[in-house]
Coordinates of C-alpha atoms and ligand atoms in Angstrom, one line a residue:
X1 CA 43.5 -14.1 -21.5
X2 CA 45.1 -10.5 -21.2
X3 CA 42.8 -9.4 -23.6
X4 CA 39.8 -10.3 -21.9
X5 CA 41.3 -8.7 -18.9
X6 CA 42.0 -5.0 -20.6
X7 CA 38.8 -5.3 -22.3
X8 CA 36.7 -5.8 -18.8
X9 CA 38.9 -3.1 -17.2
X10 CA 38.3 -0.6 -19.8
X11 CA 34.4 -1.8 -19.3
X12 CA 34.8 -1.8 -15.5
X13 CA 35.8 2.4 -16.1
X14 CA 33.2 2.8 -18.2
X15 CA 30.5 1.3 -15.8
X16 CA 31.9 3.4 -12.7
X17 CA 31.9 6.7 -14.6
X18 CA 28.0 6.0 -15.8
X19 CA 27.1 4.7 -12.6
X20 CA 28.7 8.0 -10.4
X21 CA 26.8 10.1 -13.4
X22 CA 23.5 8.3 -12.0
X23 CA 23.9 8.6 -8.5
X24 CA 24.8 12.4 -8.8
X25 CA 21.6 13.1 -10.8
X26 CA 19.6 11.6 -8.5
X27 CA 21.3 13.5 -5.5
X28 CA 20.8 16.7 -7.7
X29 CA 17.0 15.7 -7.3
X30 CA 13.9 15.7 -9.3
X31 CA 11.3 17.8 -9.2
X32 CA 8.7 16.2 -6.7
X33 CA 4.9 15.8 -8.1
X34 CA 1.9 16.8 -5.9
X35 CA -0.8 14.3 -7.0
X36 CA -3.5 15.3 -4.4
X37 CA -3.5 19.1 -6.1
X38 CA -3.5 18.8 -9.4
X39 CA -5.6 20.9 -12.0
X40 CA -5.2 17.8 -14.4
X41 CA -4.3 14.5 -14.0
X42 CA -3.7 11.8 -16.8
X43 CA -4.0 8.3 -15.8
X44 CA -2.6 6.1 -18.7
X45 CA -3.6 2.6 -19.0
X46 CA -2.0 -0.2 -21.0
X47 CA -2.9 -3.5 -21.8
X48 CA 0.2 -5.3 -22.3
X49 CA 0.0 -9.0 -24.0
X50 CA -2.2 -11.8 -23.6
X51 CA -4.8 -11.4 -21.4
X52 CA -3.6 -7.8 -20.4
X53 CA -5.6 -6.5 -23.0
X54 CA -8.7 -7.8 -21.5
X55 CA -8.3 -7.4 -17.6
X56 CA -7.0 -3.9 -18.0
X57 CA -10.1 -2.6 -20.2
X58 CA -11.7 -3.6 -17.5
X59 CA -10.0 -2.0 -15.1
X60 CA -10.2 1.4 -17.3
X61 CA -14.4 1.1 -17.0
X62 CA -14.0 0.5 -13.2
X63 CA -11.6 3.5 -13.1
X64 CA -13.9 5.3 -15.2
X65 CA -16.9 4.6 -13.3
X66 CA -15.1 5.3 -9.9
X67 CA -13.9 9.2 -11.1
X68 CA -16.8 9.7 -13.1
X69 CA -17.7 13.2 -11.8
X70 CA -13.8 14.8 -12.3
X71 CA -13.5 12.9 -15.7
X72 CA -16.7 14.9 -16.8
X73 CA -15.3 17.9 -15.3
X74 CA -11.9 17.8 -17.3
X75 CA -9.7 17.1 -14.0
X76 CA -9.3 13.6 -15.0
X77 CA -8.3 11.7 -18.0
X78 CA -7.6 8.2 -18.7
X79 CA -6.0 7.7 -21.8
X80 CA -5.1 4.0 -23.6
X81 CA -2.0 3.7 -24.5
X82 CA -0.8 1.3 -27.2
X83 CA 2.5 -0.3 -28.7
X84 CA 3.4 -1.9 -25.4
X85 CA 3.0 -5.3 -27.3
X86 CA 5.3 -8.2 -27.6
X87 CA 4.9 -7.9 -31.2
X88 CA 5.7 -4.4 -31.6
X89 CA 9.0 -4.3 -28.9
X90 CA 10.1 -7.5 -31.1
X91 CA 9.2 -5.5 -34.5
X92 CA 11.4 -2.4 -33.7
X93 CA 14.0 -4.7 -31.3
X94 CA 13.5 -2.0 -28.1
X95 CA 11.9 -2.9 -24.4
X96 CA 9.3 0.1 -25.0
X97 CA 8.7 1.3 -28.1
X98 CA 10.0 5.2 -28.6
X99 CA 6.3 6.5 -29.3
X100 CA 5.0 4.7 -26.4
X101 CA 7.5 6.1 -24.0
X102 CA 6.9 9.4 -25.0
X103 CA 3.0 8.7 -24.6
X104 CA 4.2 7.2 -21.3
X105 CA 5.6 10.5 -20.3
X106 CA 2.7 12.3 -21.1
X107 CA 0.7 10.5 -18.0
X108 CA 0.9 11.2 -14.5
X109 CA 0.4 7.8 -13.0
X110 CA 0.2 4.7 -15.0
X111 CA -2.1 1.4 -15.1
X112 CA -0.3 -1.3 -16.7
X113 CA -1.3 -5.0 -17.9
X114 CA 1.5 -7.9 -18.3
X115 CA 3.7 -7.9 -20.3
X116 CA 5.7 -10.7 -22.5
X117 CA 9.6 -11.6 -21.5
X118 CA 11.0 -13.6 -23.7
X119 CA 13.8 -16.1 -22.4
X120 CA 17.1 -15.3 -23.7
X121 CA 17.8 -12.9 -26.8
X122 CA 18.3 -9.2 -26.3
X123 CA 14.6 -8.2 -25.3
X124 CA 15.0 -6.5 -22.2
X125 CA 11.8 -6.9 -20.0
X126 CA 9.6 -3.9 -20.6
X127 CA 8.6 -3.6 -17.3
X128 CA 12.5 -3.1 -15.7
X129 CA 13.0 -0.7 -18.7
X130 CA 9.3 0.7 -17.6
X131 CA 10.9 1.8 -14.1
X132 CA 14.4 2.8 -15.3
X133 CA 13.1 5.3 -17.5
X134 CA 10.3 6.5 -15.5
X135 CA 12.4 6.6 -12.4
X136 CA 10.5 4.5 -10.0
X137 CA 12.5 4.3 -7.6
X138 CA 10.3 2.3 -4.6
X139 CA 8.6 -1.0 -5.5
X140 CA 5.7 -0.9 -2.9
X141 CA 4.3 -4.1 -1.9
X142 CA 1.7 -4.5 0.6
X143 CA 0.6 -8.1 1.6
X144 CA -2.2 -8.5 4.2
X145 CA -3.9 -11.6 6.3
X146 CA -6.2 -10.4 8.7
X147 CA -6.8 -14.0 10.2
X148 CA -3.0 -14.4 10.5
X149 CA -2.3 -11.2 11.5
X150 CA -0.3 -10.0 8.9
X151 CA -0.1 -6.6 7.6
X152 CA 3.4 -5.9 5.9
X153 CA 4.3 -3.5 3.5
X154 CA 7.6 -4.3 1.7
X155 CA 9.7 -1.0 0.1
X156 CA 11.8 -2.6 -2.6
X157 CA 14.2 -0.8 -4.3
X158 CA 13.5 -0.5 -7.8
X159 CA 16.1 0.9 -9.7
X160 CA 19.9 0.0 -8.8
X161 CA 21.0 -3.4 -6.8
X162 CA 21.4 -6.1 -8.6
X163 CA 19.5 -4.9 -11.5
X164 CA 20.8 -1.9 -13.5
X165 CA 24.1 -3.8 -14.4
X166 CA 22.1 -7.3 -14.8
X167 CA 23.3 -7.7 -18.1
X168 CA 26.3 -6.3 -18.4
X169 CA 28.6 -8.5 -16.3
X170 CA 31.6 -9.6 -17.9
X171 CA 32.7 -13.1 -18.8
X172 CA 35.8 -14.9 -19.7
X173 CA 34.5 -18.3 -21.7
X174 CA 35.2 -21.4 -19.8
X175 CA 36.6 -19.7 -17.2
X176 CA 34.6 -17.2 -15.0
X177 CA 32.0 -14.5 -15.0
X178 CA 31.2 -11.9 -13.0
X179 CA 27.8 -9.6 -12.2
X180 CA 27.9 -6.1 -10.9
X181 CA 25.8 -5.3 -7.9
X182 CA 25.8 -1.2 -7.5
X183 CA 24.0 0.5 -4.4
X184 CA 24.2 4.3 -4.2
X185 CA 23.9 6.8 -1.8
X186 CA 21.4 9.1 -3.4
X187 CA 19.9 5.7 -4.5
X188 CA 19.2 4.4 -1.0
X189 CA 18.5 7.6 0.9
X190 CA 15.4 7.8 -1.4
X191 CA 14.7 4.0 -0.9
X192 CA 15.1 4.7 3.3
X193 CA 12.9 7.8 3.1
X194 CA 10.3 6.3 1.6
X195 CA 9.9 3.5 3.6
X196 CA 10.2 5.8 6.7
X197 CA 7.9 8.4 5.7
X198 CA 4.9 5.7 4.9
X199 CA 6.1 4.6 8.7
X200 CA 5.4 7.5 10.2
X201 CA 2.1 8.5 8.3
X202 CA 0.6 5.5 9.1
X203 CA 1.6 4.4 12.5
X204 CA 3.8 2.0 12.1
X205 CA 6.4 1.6 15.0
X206 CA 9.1 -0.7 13.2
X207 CA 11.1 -0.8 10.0
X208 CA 13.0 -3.5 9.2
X209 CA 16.1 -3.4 6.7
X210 CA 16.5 -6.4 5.2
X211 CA 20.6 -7.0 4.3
X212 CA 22.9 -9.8 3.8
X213 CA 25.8 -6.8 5.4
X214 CA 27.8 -9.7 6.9
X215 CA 28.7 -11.2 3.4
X216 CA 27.7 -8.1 0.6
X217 CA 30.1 -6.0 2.7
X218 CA 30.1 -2.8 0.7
X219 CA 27.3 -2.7 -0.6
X220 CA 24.7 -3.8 1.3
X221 CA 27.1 -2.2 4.5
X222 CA 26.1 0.6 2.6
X223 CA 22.3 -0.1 2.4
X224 CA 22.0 -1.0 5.7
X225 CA 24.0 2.4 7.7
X226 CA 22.5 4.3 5.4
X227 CA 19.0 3.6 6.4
X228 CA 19.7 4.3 9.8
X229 CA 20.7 7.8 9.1
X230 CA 18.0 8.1 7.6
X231 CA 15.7 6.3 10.7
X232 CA 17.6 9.1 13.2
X233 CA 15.0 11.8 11.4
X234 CA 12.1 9.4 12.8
X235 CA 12.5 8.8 16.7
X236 CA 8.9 7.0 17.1
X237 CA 10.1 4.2 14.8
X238 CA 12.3 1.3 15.7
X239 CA 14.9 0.7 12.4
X240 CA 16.2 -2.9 12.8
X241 CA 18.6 -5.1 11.0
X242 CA 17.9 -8.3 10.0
X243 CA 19.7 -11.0 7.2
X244 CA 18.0 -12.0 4.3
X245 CA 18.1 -15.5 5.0
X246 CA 16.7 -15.5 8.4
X247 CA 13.8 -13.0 7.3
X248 CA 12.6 -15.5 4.6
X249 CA 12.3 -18.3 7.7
X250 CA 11.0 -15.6 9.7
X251 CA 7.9 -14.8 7.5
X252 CA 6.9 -18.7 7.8
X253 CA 7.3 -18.6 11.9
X254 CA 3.6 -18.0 13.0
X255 CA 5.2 -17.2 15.9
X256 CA 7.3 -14.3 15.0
X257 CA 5.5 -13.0 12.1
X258 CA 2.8 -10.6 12.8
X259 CA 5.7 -8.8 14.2
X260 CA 7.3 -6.9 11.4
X261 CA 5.4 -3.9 9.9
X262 CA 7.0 -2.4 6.9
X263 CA 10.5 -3.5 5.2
X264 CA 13.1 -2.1 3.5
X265 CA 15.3 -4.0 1.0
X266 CA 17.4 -3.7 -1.9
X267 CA 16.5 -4.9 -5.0
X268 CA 16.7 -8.6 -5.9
X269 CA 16.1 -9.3 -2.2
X270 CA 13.3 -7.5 -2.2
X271 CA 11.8 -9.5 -5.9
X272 CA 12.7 -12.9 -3.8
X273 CA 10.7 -12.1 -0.5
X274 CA 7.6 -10.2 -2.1
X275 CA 6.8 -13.5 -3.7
X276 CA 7.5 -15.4 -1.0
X277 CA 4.9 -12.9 1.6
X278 CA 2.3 -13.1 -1.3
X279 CA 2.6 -16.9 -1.8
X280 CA 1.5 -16.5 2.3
X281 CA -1.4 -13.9 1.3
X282 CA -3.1 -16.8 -1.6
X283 CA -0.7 -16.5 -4.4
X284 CA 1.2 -14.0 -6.2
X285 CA -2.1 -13.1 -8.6
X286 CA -3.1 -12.0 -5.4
X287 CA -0.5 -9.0 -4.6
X288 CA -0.6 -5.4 -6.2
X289 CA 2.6 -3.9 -7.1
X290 CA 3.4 0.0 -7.2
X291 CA 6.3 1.1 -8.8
X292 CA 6.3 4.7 -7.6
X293 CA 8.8 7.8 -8.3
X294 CA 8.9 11.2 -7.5
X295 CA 7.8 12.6 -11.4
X296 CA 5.3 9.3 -12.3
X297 CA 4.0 5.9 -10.7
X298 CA 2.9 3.0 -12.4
X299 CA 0.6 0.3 -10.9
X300 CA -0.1 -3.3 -12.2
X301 CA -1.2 -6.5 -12.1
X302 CA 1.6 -8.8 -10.4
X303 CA 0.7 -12.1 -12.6
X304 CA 1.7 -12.8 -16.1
X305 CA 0.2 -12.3 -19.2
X306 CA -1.3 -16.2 -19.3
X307 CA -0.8 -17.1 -22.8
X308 CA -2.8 -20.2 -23.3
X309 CA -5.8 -18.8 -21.5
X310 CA -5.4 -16.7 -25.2
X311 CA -4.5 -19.5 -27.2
X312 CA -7.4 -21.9 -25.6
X313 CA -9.8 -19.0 -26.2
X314 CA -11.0 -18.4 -22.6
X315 CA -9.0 -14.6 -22.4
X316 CA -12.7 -13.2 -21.4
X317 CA -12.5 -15.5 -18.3
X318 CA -9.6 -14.0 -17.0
X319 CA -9.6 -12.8 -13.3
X320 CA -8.7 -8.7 -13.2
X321 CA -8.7 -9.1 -9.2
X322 CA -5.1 -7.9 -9.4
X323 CA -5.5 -5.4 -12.1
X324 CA -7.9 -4.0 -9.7
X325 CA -6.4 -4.1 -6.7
X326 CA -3.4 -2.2 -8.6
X327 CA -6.2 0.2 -9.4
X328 CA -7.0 0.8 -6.0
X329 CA -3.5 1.3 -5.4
X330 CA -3.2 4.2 -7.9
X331 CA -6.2 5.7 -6.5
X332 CA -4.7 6.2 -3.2
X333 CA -1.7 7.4 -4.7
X334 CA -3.6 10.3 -6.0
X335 CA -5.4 10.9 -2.8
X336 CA -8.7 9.3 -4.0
X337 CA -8.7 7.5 -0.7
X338 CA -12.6 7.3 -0.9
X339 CA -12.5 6.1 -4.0
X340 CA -9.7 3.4 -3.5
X341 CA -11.4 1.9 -0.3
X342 CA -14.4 1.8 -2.2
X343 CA -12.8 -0.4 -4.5
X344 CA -11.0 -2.4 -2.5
X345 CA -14.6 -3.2 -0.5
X346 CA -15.8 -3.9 -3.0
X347 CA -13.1 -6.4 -4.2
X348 CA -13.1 -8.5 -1.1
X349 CA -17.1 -8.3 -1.8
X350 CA -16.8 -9.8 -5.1
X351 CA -13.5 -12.2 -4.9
X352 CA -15.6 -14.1 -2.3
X353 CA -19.2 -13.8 -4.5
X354 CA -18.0 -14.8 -7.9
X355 CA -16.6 -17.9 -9.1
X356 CA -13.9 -17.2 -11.0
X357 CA -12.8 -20.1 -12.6
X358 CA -11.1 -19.0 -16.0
X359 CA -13.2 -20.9 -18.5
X360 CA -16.8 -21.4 -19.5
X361 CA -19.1 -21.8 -16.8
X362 CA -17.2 -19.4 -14.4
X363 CA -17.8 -15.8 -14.3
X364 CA -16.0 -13.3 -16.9
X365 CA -13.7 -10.7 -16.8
X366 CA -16.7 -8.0 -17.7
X367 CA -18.8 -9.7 -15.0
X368 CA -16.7 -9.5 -13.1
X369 CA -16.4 -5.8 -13.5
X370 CA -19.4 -5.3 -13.4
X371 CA -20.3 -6.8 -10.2
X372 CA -17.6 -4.4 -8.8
X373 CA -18.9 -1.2 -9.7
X374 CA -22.8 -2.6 -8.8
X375 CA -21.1 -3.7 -5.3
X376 CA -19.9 0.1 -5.3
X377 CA -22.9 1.9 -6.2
X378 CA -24.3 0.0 -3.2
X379 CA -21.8 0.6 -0.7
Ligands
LIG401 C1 8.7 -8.5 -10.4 C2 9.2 -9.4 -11.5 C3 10.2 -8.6 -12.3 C4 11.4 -8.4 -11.4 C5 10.6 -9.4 -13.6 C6 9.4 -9.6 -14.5 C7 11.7 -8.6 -14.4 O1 9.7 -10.6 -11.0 O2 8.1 -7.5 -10.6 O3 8.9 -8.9 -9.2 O4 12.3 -9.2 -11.3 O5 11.5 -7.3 -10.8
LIG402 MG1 9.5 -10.8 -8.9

C-alpha cells in the first residue's frame, strides 16, 4: 500500500507544479486577436469522421458563397484541413495529428465537423485536445425559444475544471480512486470576463454563476468569489449565485425560466446543463457550440459524427443545420454580423421548408445548402 501512496504523492507534486506553471502563463497573458481588423483572415474548415466530411463541405460553399466578395479580394481564405480522421489519430496514436495542428495554427478561426471518440484505450478526444492546444478558453453556448421565452447564453469554461486532470487521477486497485478537479485564478477571471463583457455589450442585466460552493468548497469557492470581483467592474449587471442542482430544475420551471440571461459555469457543469438547455431548444443537433480564445476560435457542429448514416449509405442525407448554425457563429465572431444574420434567416427559412429526413426521399445535405444560399440571395 505504501508504495501506491509515495508513488501518488510524488504524482500529486508533479501535478501542482504543472498546474501553477499553467495558471501563471495564462496570467502572463496572450496576445489578444482583433478579428474585425484584419488584413487577412484564414478560416480553416475540417471535416472530421463520418458524416463530417459531408455536412462541413457544405458549410465551406455556404461560407464561400456568404464572403464571396473578400475571398476574391485576398482578405479571406478558407482553407480544408485534413488528417483530423479517426483513422489517421489511431495510425500515429495522437488526439490531433502533429501536421494538422500545425495547419490548425496557421488559421484564424476554425470550422470543424465531428469527430470519432473511441470508448476506452488511450485516444484522447480530439476535440478536448482541440481546445487545450488552441487555448479556448470559453465554451459559448447560446440556446433560444422565442415561444417560451428563452434566450440563454451559457459561458462554459473550456479548459481547466474537471477536465485537464480527467485522466490522470490516481488509483489504488480494489481499494479507491481519486480525480483531480483544478480551478485557477487566471483561469476563471478569463472565464468571468467573458461572460461579463458579452453582458454588457448586449444588454443583458443578470449573470448567473452556476456553483456547487457549498460542497466543492475550494474550488468552486474559488469560481464563485472570483466572478464577483470580476462583476464589481460591471455595475448595470446583477451577478447571482445559484447551485448546480437547483439550476438544472430551474431551466424546466416555465415559471422561473425566461428569467436568467447569460450563465457562467465551470467546466463539467457547464457540458451537463448545455445539453440539458438544448434538449429544451429541439435536441442537441440543434445547438452551435463556440469554443473561443483570445489567439483562435473554433466553431462546430454539437452532434456526432453518425456512423451508420455512413455505413447504411445515406451520409448525403445528412442535416448540416448545426454545421451551419456553427457557421453563423464564426461569422459574427469576425464581425460579419450581416453576413451571420443572413445565414441564420435563412436557416430558420429553410429548417422549416425542407424535409430533412436522413434517407432517400428527404432532402440532401447539398440541397439543403443550396436552398440556404438561394434563401440568401433573396433576402
Ligand atoms: C461537449 C462534449 C465533449 C465534452 C466531449 C465530446 C469530450 O460532450 O462538447 O459538450 O465533454 O466537452
Ligand atoms: Mg457535452
Amino acid at each position: 500500500m505504501n508504495a501506491y501512496i509515495d508513488k501518488a504523492v510524488e504524482s500529486f507534486r508533479e501535478l501542482i507544479t504543472e498546474q501553477l506553471e499553467r495558471q501563471n502563463r495564462m496570467e502572463a497573458g496572450a496576445e489578444v486577436k482583433d478579428f474585425a481588423h484584419m488584413d487577412k483572415l484564414v478560416i480553416g474548415a475540417c471535416g472530421g469522421d463520418g458524416i463530417g466530411p459531408i455536412i462541413t463541405k457544405e458549410a465551406e460553399r455556404v461560407l464561400a458563397f456568404l464572403l464571396k466578395d473578400e475571398i476574391e479580394a485576398g482578405r479571406v481564405e478558407i482553407r480544408s484541413i485534413d488528417g483530423l480522421t479517426i483513422e489517421k489519430r489511431t495510425e500515429v496514436g495522437k488526439a490531433i495529428p502533429d501536421d494538422t495542428l500545425e495547419a490548425l495554427k496557421a488559421c484564424d478561426v476554425i470550422l470543424k465537423g465531428p469527430t470519432t471518440t473511441p470508448h476506452g484505450g488511450s485516444l484522447e478526444s480530439a476535440n478536448v485536445a482541440m481546445r487545450r492546444e488552441l487555448d479556448l478558453y470559453a465554451n459559448v453556448r447560446p440556446v433560444s425559444v422565442p415561444e417560451l421565452g428563452i434566450d440563454w447564453v451559457f459561458y462554459r469554461e473550456n479548459s481547466e475544471g474537471e477536465y485537464v486532470l480527467g485522466s490522470r487521477g490516481v488509483e489504488i486497485p480494489g481499494k479507491l480512486a481519486m480525480d483531480f478537479k483544478v480551478t485557477t485564478d487566471a483561469g476563471t477571471r478569463r472565464i468571468a470576463r467573458a461572460a461579463f463583457e458579452y453582458a454588457k455589450n448586449n444588454g443583458k442585466t443578470n449573470v448567473a454563476i452556476v456553483t456547487k460552493a457549498n460542497i466543492m468548497k475550494k474550488t468552486d469557492g474559488k469560481f464563485s468569489a472570483i466572478c464577483h470581483e470580476i462583476a464589481a467592474d460591471y455595475p448595470g449587471i446583477e451577478a447571482e449565485d445559484w447551485y448546480i442542482d437547483i439550476m438544472t430544475a430551474n431551466l424546466v420551471n416555465e415559471a422561473r425560466r425566461s428569467q436568467f440571461q447569460v450563465f457562467v459555469l465551470p467546466n463539467l457543469y457547464g457540458d451537463i446543463i448545455t445539453d440539458e438547455a438544448a434538449q429544451i431548444q429541439g435536441g442537441v443537433g440543434t445547438a452551435g457550440s463556440a469554443n473561443v480564445g483570445d489567439r483562435y476560435a473554433m466553431f462546430e457542429a454539437i452532434h456526432g459524427s453518425a456512423p451508420r448514416m455512413i455505413e447504411m449509405g445515406r451520409g448525403d442525407y445528412a442535416n448540416p443545420a448545426s454545421i451551419l448554425k456553427a457557421a453563423a457563429m464564426l461569422l459574427r465572431h469576425i464581425a460579419r454580423v450581416e453576413e451571420a444574420e443572413k445565414l441564420e434567416k435563412a436557416l430558420a427559412i429553410c429548417n422549416d421548408k425542407l424535409n430533412m429526413t436522413g434517407r432517400p426521399g428527404g432532402a440532401t445535405c447539398a440541397e439543403f445548402a443550396d436552398a440556404v444560399m438561394a434563401t440568401v440571395a433573396s433576402l
